[in-house]
Tab-separated table of C-alpha atoms in Angstrom:
chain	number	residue	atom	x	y	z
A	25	UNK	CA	97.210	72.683	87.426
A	26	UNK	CA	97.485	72.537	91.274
A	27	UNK	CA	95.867	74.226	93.705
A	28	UNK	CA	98.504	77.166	94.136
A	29	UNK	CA	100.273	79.491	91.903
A	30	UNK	CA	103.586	82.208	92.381
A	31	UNK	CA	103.711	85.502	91.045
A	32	UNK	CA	106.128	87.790	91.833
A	33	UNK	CA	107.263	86.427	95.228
A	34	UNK	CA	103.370	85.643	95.983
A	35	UNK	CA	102.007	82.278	96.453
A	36	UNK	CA	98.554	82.015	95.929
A	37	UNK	CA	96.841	78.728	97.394
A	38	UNK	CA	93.112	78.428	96.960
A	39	UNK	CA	91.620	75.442	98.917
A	40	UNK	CA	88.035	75.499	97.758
A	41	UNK	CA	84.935	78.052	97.527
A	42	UNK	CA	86.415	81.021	98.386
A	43	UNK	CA	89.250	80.406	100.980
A	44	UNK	CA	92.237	81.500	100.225
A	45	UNK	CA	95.853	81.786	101.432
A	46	UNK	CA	98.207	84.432	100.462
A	47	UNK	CA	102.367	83.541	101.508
A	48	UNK	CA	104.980	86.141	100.519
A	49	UNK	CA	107.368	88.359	102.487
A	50	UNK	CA	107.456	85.440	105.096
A	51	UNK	CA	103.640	86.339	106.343
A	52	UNK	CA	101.009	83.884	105.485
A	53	UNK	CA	97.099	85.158	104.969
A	54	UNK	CA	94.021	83.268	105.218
A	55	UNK	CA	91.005	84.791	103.806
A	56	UNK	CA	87.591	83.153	104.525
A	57	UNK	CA	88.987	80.143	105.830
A	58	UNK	CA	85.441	77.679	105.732
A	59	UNK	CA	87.762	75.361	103.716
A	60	UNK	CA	91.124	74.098	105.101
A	61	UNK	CA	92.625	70.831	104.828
A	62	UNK	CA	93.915	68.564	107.781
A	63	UNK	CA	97.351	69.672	108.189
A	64	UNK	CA	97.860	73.704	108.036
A	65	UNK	CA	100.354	76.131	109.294
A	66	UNK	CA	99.168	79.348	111.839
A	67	UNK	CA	97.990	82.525	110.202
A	68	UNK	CA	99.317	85.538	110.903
A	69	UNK	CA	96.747	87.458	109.865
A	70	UNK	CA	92.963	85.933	108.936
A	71	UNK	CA	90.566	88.154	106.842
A	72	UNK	CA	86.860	87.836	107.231
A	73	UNK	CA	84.913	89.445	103.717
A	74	UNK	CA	81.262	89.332	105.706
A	75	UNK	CA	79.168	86.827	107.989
A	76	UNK	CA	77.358	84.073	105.880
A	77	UNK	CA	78.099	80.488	106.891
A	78	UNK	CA	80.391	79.504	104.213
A	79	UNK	CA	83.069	82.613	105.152
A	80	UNK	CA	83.068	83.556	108.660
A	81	UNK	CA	83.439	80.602	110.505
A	82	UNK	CA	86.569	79.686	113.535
A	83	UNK	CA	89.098	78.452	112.597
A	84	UNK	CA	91.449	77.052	115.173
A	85	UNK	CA	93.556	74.965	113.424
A	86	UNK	CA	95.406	78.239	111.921
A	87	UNK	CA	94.909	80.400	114.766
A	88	UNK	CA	97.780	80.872	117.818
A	89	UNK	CA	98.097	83.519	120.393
A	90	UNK	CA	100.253	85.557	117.317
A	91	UNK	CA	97.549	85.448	114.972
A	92	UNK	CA	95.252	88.924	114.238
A	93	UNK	CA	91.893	88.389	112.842
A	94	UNK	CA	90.182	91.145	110.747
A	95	UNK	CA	86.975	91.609	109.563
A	96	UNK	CA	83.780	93.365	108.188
A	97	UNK	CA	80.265	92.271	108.635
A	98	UNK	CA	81.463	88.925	110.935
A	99	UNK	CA	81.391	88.737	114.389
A	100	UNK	CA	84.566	86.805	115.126
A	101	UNK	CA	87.116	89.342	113.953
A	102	UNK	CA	88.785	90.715	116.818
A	103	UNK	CA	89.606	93.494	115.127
A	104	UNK	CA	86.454	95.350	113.001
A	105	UNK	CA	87.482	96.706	109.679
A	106	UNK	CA	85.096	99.735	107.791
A	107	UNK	CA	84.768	100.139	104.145
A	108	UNK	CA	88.264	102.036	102.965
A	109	UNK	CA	89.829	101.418	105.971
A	110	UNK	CA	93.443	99.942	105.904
A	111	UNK	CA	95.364	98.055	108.935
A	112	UNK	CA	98.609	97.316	109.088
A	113	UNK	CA	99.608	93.622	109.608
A	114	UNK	CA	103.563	92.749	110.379
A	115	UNK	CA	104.477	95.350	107.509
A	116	UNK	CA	101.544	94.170	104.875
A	117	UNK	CA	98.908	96.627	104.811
A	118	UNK	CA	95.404	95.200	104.479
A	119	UNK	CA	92.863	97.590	102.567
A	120	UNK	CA	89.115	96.960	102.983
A	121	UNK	CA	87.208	98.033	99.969
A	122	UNK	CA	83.363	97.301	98.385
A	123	UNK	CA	81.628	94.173	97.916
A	124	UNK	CA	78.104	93.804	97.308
A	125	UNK	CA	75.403	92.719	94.920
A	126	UNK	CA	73.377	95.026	92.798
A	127	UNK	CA	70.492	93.594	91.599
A	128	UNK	CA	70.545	90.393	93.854
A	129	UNK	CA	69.446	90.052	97.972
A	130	UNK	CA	72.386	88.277	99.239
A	131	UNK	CA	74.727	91.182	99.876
A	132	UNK	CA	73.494	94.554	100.403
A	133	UNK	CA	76.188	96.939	99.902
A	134	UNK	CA	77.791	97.776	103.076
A	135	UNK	CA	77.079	94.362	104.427
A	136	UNK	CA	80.403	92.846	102.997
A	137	UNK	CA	83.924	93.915	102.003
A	138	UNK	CA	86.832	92.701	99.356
A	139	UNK	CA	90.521	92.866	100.379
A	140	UNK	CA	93.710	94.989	99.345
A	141	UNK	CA	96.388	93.230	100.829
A	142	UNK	CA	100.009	94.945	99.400
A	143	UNK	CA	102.883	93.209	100.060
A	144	UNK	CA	106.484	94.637	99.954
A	145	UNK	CA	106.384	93.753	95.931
A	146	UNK	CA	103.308	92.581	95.120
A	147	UNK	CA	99.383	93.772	95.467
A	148	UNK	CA	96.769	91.291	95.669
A	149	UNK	CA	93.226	91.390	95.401
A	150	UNK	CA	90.304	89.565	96.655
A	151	UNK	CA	87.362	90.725	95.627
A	152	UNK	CA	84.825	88.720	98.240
A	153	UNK	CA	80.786	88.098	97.631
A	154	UNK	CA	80.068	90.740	94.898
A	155	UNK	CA	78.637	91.551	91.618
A	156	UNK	CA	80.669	93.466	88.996
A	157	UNK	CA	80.180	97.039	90.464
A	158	UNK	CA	81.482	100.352	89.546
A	159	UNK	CA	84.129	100.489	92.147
A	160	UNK	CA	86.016	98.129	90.565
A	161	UNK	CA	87.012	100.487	87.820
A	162	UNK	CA	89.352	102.427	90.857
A	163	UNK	CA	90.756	98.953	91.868
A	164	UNK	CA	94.933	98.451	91.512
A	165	UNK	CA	96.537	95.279	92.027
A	166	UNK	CA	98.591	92.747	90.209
A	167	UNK	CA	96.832	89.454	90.799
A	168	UNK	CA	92.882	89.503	91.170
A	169	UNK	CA	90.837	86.839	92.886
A	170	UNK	CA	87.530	87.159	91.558
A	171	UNK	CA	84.093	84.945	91.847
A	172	UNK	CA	82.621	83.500	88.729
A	173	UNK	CA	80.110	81.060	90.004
A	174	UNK	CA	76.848	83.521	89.441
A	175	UNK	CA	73.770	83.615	91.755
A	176	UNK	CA	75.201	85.174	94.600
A	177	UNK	CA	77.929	87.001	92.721
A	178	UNK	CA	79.064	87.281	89.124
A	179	UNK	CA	78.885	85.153	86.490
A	180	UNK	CA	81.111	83.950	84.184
A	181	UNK	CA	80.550	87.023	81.470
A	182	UNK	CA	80.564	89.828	84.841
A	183	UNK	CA	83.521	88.693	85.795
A	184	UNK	CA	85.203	88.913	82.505
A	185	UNK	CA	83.894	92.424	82.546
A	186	UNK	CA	85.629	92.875	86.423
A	187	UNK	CA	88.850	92.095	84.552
A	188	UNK	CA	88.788	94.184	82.153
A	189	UNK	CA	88.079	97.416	84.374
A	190	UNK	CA	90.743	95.640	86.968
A	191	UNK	CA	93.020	94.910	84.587
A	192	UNK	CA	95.588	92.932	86.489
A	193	UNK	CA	98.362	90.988	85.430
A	194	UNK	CA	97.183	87.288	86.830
A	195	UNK	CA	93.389	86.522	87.809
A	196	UNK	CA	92.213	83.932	89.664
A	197	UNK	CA	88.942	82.403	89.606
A	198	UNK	CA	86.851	81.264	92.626
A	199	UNK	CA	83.818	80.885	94.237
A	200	UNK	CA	82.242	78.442	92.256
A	201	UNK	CA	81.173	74.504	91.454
A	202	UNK	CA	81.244	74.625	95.383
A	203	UNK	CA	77.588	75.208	96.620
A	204	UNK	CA	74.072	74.772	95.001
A	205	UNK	CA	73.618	77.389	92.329
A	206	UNK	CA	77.535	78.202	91.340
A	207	UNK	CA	78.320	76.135	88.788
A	208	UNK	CA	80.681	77.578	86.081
A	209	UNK	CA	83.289	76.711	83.921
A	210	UNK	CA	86.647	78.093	84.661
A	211	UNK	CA	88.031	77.053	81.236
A	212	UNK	CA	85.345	79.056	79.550
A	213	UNK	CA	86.178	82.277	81.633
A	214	UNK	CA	90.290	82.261	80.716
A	215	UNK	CA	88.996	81.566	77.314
A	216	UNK	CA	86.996	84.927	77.126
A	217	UNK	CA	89.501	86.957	79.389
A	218	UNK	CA	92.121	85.808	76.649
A	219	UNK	CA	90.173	87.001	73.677
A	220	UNK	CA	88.731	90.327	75.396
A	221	UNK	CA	92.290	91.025	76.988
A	222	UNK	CA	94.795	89.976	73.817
A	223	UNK	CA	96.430	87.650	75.942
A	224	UNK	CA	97.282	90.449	77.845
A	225	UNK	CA	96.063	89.059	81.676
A	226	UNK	CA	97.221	85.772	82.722
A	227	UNK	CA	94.267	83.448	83.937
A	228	UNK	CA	95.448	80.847	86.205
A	229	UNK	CA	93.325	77.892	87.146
A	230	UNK	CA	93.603	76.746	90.677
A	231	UNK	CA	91.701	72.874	91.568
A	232	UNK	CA	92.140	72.412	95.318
């Protein structure tokens, strides 16, 4: 286990928490980027999920005069994205859709988003700061990147029950053993995705 993964031209880095970089179709995405290491190459497009400290934060070190920023809920997005709004990045097209928590304070629905982003082959998803809610049950994509760490999103157990309504071919798991309060075993949620699933979703582990 490393900290990235391919699938289907895709390569998946996760570098801790919930920052993320997507690479295929010669783009490269950052998503929440509040964890980078030292030595990183220049986004061309950065995606912002909401405003709390530990998403929407600068980040020079991947940012040059090419690079579009897009967000929901964060101030430093130069562009502002809505709730089913799409934009168009260099041929990828970046889909905003719900992220929120339903019986918790942290994210009012509305206040956040998760991320479409479909690539020439390949549809990724990352589902942001949320609970297991009923829009997931309308969500496509072939690789999922979901929270399990509980508190402020799901679980371990909700986010087994995101994958089954998702039902994508590789999930990811994030968002957790990173702040107070999201502690989870990643090993325990492949081992109930493979059992509820028939081996049918592949779980990969990323350790950054």
């Amino acid at each position: 286990m490393g900290n990235s993964t391919i699938f289907s031209g895709l390569k998946v880095t996760l570098f801790g928490h919930a920052s993320v970089m997507l690479e295929a179709d010669g783009l490269r995405f950052y998503i929440d980027p509040f964890v980078l290491p030292k030595s990183v190459e220049a986004a061309d497009a950065i995606l912002y999920t909401h405003g709390h400290f530990d998403h929407c934060v600068p980040a020079p070190s991947i940012t040059n005069q090419n690079t579009i920023s897009i967000g929901h809920g964060c101030k430093l997005p130069g562009r502002v994205i809505e709730i089913g709004g799409r934009e168009n990045v260099k041929g990828a097209v970046v889909e905003a859709v719900h992220a929120y928590n339903i019986s918790k304070p942290f994210h009012p629905k509305g206040s956040g988003a998760g991320y479409l982003v479909q690539f020439k082959s390949v549809r990724a998803y990352h589902a942001g700061d949320t609970d297991f809610i009923p829009e997931m049950k309308d969500i496509r994509c072939d690789l999922a990147l979901l929270p399990i760490g509980g508190t402020y999103t799901m679980n371990v157990n909700e986010a087994v029950a995101a994958v089954e309504a998702i039902n994508p071919k590789v999930v990811v798991p994030m968002h957790y053993n990173y702040l107070d309060g999201t502690s989870a075993s990643p090993e325990e949620f492949r081992k109930l995705v493979v059992e509820r699933m028939a081996g049918k979703v592949d779980v990969r582990i990323l350790l950054p």
